[in-house]
Coordinates of C-alpha atoms in Angstrom, one line a residue:
Chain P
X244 CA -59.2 -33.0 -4.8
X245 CA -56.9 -34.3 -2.3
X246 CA -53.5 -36.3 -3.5
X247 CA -55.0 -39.7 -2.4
X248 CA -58.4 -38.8 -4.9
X249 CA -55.7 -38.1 -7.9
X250 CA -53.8 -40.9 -7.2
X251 CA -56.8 -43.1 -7.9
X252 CA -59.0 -41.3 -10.6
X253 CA -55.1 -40.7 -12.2
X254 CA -54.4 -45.2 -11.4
X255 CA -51.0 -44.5 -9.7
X256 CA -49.6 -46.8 -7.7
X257 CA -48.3 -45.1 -4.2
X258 CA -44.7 -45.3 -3.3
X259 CA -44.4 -43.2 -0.6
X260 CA -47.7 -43.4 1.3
X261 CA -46.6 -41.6 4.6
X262 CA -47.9 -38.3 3.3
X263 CA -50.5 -35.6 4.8
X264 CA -53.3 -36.1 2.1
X265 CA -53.9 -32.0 1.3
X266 CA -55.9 -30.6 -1.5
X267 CA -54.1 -30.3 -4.5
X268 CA -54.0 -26.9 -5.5
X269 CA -52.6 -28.0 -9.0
X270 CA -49.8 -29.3 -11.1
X271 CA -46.3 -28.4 -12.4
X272 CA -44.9 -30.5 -15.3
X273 CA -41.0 -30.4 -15.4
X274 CA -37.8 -32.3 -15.4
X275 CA -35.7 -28.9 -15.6
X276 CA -35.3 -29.0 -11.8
X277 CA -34.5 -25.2 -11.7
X278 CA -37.6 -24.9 -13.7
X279 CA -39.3 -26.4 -11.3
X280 CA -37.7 -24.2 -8.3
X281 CA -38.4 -21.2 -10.0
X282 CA -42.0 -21.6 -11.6
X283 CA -44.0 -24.0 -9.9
X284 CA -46.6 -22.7 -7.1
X285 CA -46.5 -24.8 -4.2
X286 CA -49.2 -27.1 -3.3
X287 CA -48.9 -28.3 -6.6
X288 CA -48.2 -31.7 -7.6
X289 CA -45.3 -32.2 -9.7
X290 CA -45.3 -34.1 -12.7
X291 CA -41.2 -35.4 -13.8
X292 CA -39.3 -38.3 -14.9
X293 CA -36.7 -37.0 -12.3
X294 CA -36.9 -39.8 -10.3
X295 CA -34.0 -39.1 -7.5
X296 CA -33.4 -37.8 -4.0
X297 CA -33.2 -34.5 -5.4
X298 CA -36.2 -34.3 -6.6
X299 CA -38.0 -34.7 -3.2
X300 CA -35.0 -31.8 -2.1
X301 CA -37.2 -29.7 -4.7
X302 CA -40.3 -30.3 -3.9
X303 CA -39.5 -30.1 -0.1
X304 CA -38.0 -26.6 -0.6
X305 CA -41.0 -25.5 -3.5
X306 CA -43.7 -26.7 -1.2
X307 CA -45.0 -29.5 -3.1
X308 CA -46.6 -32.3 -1.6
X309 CA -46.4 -35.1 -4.2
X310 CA -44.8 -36.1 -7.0
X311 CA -45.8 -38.3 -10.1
X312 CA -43.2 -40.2 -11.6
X313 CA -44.5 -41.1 -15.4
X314 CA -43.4 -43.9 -17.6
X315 CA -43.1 -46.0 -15.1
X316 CA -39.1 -44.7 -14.2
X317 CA -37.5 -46.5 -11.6
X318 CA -37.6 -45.2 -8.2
X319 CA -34.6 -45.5 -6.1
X320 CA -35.1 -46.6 -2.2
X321 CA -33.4 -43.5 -1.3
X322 CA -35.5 -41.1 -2.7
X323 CA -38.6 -42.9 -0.9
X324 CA -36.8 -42.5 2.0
X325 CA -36.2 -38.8 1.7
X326 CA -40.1 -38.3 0.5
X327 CA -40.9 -40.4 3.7
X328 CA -38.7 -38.3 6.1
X329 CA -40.2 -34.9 4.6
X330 CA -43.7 -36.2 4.3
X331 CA -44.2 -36.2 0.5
X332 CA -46.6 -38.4 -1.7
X333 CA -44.3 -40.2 -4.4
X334 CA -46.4 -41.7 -7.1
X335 CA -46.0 -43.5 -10.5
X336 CA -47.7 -44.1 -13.4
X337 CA -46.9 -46.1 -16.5
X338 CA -48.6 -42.7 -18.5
X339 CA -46.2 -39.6 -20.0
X340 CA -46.0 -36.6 -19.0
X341 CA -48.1 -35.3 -21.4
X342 CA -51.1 -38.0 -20.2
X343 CA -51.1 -37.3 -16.4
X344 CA -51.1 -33.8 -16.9
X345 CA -54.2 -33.2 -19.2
X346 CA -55.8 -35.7 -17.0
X347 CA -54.8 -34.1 -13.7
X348 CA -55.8 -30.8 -15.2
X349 CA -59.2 -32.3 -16.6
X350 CA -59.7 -33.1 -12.2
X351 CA -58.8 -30.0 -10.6
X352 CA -61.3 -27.7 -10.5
X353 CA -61.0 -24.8 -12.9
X354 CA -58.5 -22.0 -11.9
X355 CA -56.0 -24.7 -10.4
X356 CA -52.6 -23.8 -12.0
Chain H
X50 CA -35.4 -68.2 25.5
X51 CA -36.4 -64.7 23.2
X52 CA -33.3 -63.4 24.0
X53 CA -30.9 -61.8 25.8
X54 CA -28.2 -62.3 24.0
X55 CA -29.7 -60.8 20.9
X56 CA -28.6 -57.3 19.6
X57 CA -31.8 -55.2 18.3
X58 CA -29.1 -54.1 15.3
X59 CA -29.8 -55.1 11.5
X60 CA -26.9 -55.4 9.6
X61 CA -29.5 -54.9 6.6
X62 CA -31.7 -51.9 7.9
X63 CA -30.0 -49.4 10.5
X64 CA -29.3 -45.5 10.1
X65 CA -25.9 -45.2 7.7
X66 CA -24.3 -44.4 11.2
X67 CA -25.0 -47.3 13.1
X68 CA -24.1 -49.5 9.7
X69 CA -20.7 -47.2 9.2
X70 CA -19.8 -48.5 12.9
X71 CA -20.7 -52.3 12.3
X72 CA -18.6 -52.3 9.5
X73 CA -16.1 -50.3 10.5
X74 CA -15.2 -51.8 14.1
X75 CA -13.5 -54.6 13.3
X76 CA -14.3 -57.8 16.0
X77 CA -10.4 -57.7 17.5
X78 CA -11.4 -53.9 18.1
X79 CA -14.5 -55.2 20.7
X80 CA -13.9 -58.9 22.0
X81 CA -12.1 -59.5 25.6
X82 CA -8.4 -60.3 24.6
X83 CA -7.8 -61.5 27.9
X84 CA -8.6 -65.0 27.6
X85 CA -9.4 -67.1 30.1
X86 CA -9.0 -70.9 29.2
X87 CA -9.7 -74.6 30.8
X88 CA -7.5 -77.6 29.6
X89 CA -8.9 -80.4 28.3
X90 CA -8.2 -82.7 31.8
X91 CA -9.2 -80.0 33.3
X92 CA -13.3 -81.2 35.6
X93 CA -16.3 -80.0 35.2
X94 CA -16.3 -79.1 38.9
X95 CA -13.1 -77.0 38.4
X96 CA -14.5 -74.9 35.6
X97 CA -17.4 -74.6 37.2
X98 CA -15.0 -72.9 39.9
X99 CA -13.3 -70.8 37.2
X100 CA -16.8 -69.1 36.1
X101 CA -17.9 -68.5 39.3
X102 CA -14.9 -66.2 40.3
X103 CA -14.9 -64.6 36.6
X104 CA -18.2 -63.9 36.6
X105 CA -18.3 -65.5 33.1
X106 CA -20.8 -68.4 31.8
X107 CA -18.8 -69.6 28.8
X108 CA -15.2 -70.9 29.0
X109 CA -13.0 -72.1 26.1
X110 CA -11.0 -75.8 26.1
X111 CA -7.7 -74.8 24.5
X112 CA -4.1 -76.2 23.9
X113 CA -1.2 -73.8 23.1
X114 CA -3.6 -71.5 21.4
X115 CA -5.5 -74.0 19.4
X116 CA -9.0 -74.2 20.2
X117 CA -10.7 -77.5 21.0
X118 CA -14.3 -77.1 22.3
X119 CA -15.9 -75.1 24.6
X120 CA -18.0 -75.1 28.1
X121 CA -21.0 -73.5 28.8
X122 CA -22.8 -72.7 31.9
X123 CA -25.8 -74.8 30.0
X124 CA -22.9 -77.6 29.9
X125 CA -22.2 -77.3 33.8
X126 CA -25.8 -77.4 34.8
X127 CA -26.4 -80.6 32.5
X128 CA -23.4 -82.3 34.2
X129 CA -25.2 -81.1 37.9
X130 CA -28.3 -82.7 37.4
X131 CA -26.7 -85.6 35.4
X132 CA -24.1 -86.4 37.8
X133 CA -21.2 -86.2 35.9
X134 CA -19.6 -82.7 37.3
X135 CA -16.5 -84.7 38.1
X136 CA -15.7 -86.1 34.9
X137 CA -13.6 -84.0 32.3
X138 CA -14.4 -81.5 29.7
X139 CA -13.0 -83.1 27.1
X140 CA -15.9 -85.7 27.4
X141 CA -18.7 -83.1 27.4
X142 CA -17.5 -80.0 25.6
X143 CA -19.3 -78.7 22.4
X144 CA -16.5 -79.9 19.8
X145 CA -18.2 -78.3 16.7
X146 CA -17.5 -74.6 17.6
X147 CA -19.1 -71.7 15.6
X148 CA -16.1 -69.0 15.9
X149 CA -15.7 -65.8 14.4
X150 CA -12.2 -64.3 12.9
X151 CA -10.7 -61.3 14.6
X152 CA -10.5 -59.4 11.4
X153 CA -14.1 -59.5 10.5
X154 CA -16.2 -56.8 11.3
X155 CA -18.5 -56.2 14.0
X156 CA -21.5 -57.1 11.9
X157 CA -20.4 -60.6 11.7
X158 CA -20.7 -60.9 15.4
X159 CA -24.3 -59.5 15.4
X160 CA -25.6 -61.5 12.9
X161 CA -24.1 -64.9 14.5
X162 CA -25.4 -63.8 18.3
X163 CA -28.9 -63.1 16.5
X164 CA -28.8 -66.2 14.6
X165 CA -27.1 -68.4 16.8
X166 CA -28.4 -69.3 20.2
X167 CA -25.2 -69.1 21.5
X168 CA -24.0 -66.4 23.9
X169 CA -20.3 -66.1 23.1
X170 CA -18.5 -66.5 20.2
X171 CA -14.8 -67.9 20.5
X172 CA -12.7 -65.6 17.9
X173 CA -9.7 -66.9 15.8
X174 CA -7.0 -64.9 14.0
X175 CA -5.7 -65.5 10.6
X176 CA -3.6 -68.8 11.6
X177 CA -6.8 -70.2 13.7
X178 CA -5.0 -69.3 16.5
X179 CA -7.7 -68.7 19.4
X180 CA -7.0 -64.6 20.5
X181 CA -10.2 -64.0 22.2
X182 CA -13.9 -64.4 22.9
X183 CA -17.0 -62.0 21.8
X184 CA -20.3 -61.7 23.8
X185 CA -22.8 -60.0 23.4
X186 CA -22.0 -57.5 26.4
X187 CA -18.8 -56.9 24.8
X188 CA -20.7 -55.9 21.4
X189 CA -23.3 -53.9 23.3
X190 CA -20.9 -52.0 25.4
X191 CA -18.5 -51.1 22.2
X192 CA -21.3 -49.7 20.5
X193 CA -22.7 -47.6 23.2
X194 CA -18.9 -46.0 23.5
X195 CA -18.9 -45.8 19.8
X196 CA -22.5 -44.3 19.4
X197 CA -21.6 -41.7 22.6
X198 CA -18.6 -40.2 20.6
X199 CA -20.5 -39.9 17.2
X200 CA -23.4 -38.2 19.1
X201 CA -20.9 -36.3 20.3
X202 CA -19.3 -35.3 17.3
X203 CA -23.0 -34.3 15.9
X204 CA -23.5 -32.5 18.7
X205 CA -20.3 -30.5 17.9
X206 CA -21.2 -29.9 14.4
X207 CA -24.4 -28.9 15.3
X208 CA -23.3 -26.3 18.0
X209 CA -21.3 -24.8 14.8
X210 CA -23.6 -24.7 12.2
X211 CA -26.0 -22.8 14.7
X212 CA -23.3 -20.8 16.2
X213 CA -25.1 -17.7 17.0
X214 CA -23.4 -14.7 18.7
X215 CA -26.2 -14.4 21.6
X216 CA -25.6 -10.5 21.9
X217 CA -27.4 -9.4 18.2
X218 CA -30.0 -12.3 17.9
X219 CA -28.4 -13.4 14.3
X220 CA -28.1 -16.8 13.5
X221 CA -25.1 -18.4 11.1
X222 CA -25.5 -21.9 9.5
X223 CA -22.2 -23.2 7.1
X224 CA -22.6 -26.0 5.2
X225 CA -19.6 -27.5 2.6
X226 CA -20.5 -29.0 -0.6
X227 CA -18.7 -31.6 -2.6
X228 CA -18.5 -31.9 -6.4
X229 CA -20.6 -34.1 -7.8
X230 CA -22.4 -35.3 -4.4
X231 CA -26.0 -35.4 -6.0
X232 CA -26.9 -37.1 -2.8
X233 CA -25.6 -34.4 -0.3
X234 CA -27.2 -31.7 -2.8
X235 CA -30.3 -29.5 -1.4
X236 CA -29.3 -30.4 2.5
X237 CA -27.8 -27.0 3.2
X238 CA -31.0 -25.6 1.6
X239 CA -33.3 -27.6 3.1
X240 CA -31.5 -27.1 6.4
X241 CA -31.3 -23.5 5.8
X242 CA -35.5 -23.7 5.1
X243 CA -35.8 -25.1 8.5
X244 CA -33.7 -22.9 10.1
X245 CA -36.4 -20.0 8.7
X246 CA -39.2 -21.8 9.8
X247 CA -38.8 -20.1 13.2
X248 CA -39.3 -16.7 11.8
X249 CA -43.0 -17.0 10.5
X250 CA -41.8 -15.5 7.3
X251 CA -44.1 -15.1 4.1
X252 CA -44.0 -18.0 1.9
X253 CA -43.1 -16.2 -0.6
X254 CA -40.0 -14.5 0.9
X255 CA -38.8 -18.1 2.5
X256 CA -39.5 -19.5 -1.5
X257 CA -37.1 -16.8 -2.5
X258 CA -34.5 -18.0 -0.1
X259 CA -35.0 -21.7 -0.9
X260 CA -34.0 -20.9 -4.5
X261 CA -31.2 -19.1 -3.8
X262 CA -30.1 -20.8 -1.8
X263 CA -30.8 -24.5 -3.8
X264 CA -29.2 -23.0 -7.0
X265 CA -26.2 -21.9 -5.0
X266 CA -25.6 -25.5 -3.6
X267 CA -26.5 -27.1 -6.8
X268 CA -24.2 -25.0 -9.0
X269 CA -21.1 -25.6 -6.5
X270 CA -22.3 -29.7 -6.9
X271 CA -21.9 -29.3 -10.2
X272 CA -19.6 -27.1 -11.5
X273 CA -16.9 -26.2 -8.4
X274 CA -14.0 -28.7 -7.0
X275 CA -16.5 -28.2 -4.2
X276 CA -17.3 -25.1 -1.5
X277 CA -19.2 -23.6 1.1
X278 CA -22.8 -22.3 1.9
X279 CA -22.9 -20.2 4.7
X280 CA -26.4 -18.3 5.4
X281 CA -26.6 -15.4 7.7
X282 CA -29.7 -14.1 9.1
X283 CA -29.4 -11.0 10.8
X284 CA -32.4 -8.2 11.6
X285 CA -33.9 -8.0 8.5
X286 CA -31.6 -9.6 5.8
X287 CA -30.9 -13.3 4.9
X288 CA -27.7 -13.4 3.0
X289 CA -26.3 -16.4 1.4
X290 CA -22.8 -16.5 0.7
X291 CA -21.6 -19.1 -2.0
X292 CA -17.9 -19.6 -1.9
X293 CA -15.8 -22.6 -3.9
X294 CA -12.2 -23.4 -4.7
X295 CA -12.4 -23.4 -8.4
X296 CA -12.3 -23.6 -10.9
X297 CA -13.6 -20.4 -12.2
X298 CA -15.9 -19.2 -14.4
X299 CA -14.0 -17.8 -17.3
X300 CA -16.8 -15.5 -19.0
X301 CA -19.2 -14.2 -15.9
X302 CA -21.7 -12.8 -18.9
X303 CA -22.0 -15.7 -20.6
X304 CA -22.9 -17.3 -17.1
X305 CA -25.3 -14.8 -16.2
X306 CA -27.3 -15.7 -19.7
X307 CA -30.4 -17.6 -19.2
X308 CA -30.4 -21.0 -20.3
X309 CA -26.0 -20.9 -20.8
X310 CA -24.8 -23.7 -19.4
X311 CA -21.3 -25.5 -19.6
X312 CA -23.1 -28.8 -17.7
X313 CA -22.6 -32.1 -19.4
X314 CA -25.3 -34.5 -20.5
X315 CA -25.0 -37.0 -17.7
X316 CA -26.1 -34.0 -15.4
X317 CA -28.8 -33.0 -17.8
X318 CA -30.4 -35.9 -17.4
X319 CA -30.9 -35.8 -13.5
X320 CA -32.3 -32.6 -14.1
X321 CA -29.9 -29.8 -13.4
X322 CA -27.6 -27.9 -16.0
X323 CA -30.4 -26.1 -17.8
X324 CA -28.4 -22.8 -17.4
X325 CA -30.8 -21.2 -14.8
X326 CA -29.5 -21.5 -11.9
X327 CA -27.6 -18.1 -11.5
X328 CA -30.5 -16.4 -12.9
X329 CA -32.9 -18.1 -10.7
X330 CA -30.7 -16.5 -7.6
X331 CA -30.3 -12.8 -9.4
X332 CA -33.9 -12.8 -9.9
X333 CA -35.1 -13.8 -6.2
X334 CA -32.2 -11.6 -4.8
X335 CA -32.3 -8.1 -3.5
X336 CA -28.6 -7.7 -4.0
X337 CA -26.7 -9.9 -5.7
X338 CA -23.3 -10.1 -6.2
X339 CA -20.8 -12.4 -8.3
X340 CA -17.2 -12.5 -8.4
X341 CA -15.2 -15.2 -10.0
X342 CA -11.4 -15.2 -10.9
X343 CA -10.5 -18.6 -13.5
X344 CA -7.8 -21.1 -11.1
X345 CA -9.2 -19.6 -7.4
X346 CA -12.8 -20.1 -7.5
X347 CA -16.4 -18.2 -7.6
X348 CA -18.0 -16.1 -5.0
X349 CA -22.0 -15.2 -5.0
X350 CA -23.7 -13.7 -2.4
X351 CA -27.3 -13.2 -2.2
X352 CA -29.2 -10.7 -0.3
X353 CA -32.9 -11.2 0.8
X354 CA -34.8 -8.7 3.2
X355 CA -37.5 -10.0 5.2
X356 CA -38.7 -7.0 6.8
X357 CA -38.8 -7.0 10.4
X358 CA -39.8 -10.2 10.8
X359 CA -36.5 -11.5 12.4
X360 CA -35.2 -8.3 14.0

């Protein structure tokens, strides 16, 4: 399932929409940003409340191409910036955590980690 | 008339560069100081006469400094076709003057030319005293100097963070880090990620290196007075060498203990502090090395080999 599929069967809006629309090869649900460096496998979407420039520096350097920003946290312009200048999908929901990822994880197919 | 005089700058919108310059670069810094003037008494025909050999198309009417209208090439045109050329400026200058103030900056003068169909701005200093007059050449031509040095100086920076001794085929990169610049954080590691790209490493192995190197930057963000990054990749080996000013980390075991961290809760909540960062780098490093005296500052470095890949 590519990240413009998810982002619709999921009902996030697009932020950052300048994005090469891969497969996803699963999900990573974090807002421990070392967490995230150290455990998430790329292609992955990541699923956070960290909604800051640093978070695209993450996912940039983990090899994820989208994030999902739950609860519907405010997005700063700089962050869609960065996401725009390395090519990564920002999306939000109004969901948790918890609600995007057993729904994302419901989506992928089976073996998706 | 879609325009000539307008400046394809946005005040608003325009890399943090450009905007720096706009607002640094005050108007006294860019308009012509050397004014030329026309009195009031002064015909049409004879400032028609004064453009002409000045190569200019706006002149200002002025009285011991004090500005009263101005004349524009529009102006003498008008007066050709109407017949009046003889008679004096003071019957046909624009009275109601839009001027600028010398100690404005640049952006000011952008936003009027782009607003403004007019081609020149007179400019005023504190005691409305007229000192000059701003056109859009002017603005065009300081901002080309200005944008040729900071080119200049990125160029330079450049040249040193990719200084590479041409004899071994090893390539340096040094970035500094400054406390609490959550902004700046992850460049050096992204740059450094880049830099690797080149190499057609494994994945994994450039992963390895991201982390150290991110966890390196991120700890001197948060917890140093500020430091350096400074990868090296030579034959086989990345290392990553991590060096602040302070202040110290006063029990290295403690530090060392997954999920020990000294950060405070406004850094929790963007994320970092959750007391794996030097963990993160032991654990992707081949060698790895940490050496930290309390008042001078902490030292890591980070060993990665990547085969032959690079050699």
């Amino acid at each position: 399932m590519t990240i413009r599929e998810a982002a619709e069967a999921l009902g996030c809006e697009i932020l950052q929409n300048e994005f090469e629309d891969s497969d996803l090869q699963g999900g990573y649900t974090s807002d421990l940003l070392s967490d995230v460096m150290a455990n998430a496998k790329s292609g992955a979407a990541l699923i956070t409340i960290q909604a800051h420039k640093n978070t695209v520096a993450v996912a940039t350097l983990a090899a994820l191409p989208a994030i999902v920003v739950c609860n519907s946290r405010p997005v700063p312009d700089d962050m869609l910036a960065s996401a725009k200048d390395e090519g990564i999908a920002v999306l939000r929901t109004a969901e948790s955590q918890y609600v995007v990822s057993g729904k994302l994880y419901a989506l992928l197919p089976a073996g998706a980690a | 008339m879609s325009d000539a005089s307008t400046i394809p700058i946005s005040p608003d919108d325009s890399p943090s560069m450009v905007l720096e310059l706009i607002y640094q670069l005050k108007i006294k810094d860019v308009m012509t100081g050397a004014l030329i003037t026309a009195k009031r008494g002064d015909s049409l025909r004879h400032i028609q006469g004064i453009m002409r050999d000045n190569y200019i198309t706006g002149l200002p009417i002025a009285e011991n400094l004090r500005l009263l209208g101005i004349v524009s090439i529009d102006d003498i045109v008008t007066a050709l076709d109407k017949g009046y050329i003889d008679e004096s400026a003071e019957m046909h200058m624009t009275r109601n003057v839009i001027v600028l103030e010398d100690d404005m900056p640049l952006s000011f003068a952008i936003s009027y030319l782009n607003k403004f169909r007019f081609g020149r701005f007179p400019v005023l200093n504190k005691n409305r005293e007229l000192v000059g007059i701003i056109t859009s050449k002017d603005v065009i031509k300081a901002l080309l100097v200005e944008m040729n040095r900071e080119v200049l100086k990125l160029e330079e920076t450049q040249r040193m963070n990719h200084a590479a001794p041409a004899n071994d085929g090893a390539t340096e990169l040094e970035f500094s880090t400054t406390r609490y610049d959550f902004e700046a954080a992850g460049h050096a590691s992204t740059e450094i990620k880049k830099a690797l790209k080149g190499l057609e490493l494994d994945p994994k192995l450039v992963r390895r290196i991201a982390v150290a190197c991110y966890e390196l930057e991120i700890n001197q963000v948060v917890h140093s007075y500020g430091g350096t990054i400074r990868c090296s990749i030579r034959g086989d080996t990345v290392t990553i060498v991590a060096a602040d000013s302070g202040p110290g980390i006063p029990n290295l075991d403690l530090a060392l203990q997954e999920g020990w961290s000294t950060a405070n809760e406004w850094i929790r909540s963007l994320g970092f502090g959750a007391g794996m960062g030097l963990t993160n780098t032991k654990r992707v490093s081949d060698e790895f090395f940490i050496e930290s005296e309390v008042g001078t500052g902490t030292t890591v470095r980070s060993v990665i080999r990547i085969g032959e890949a690079a050699s």
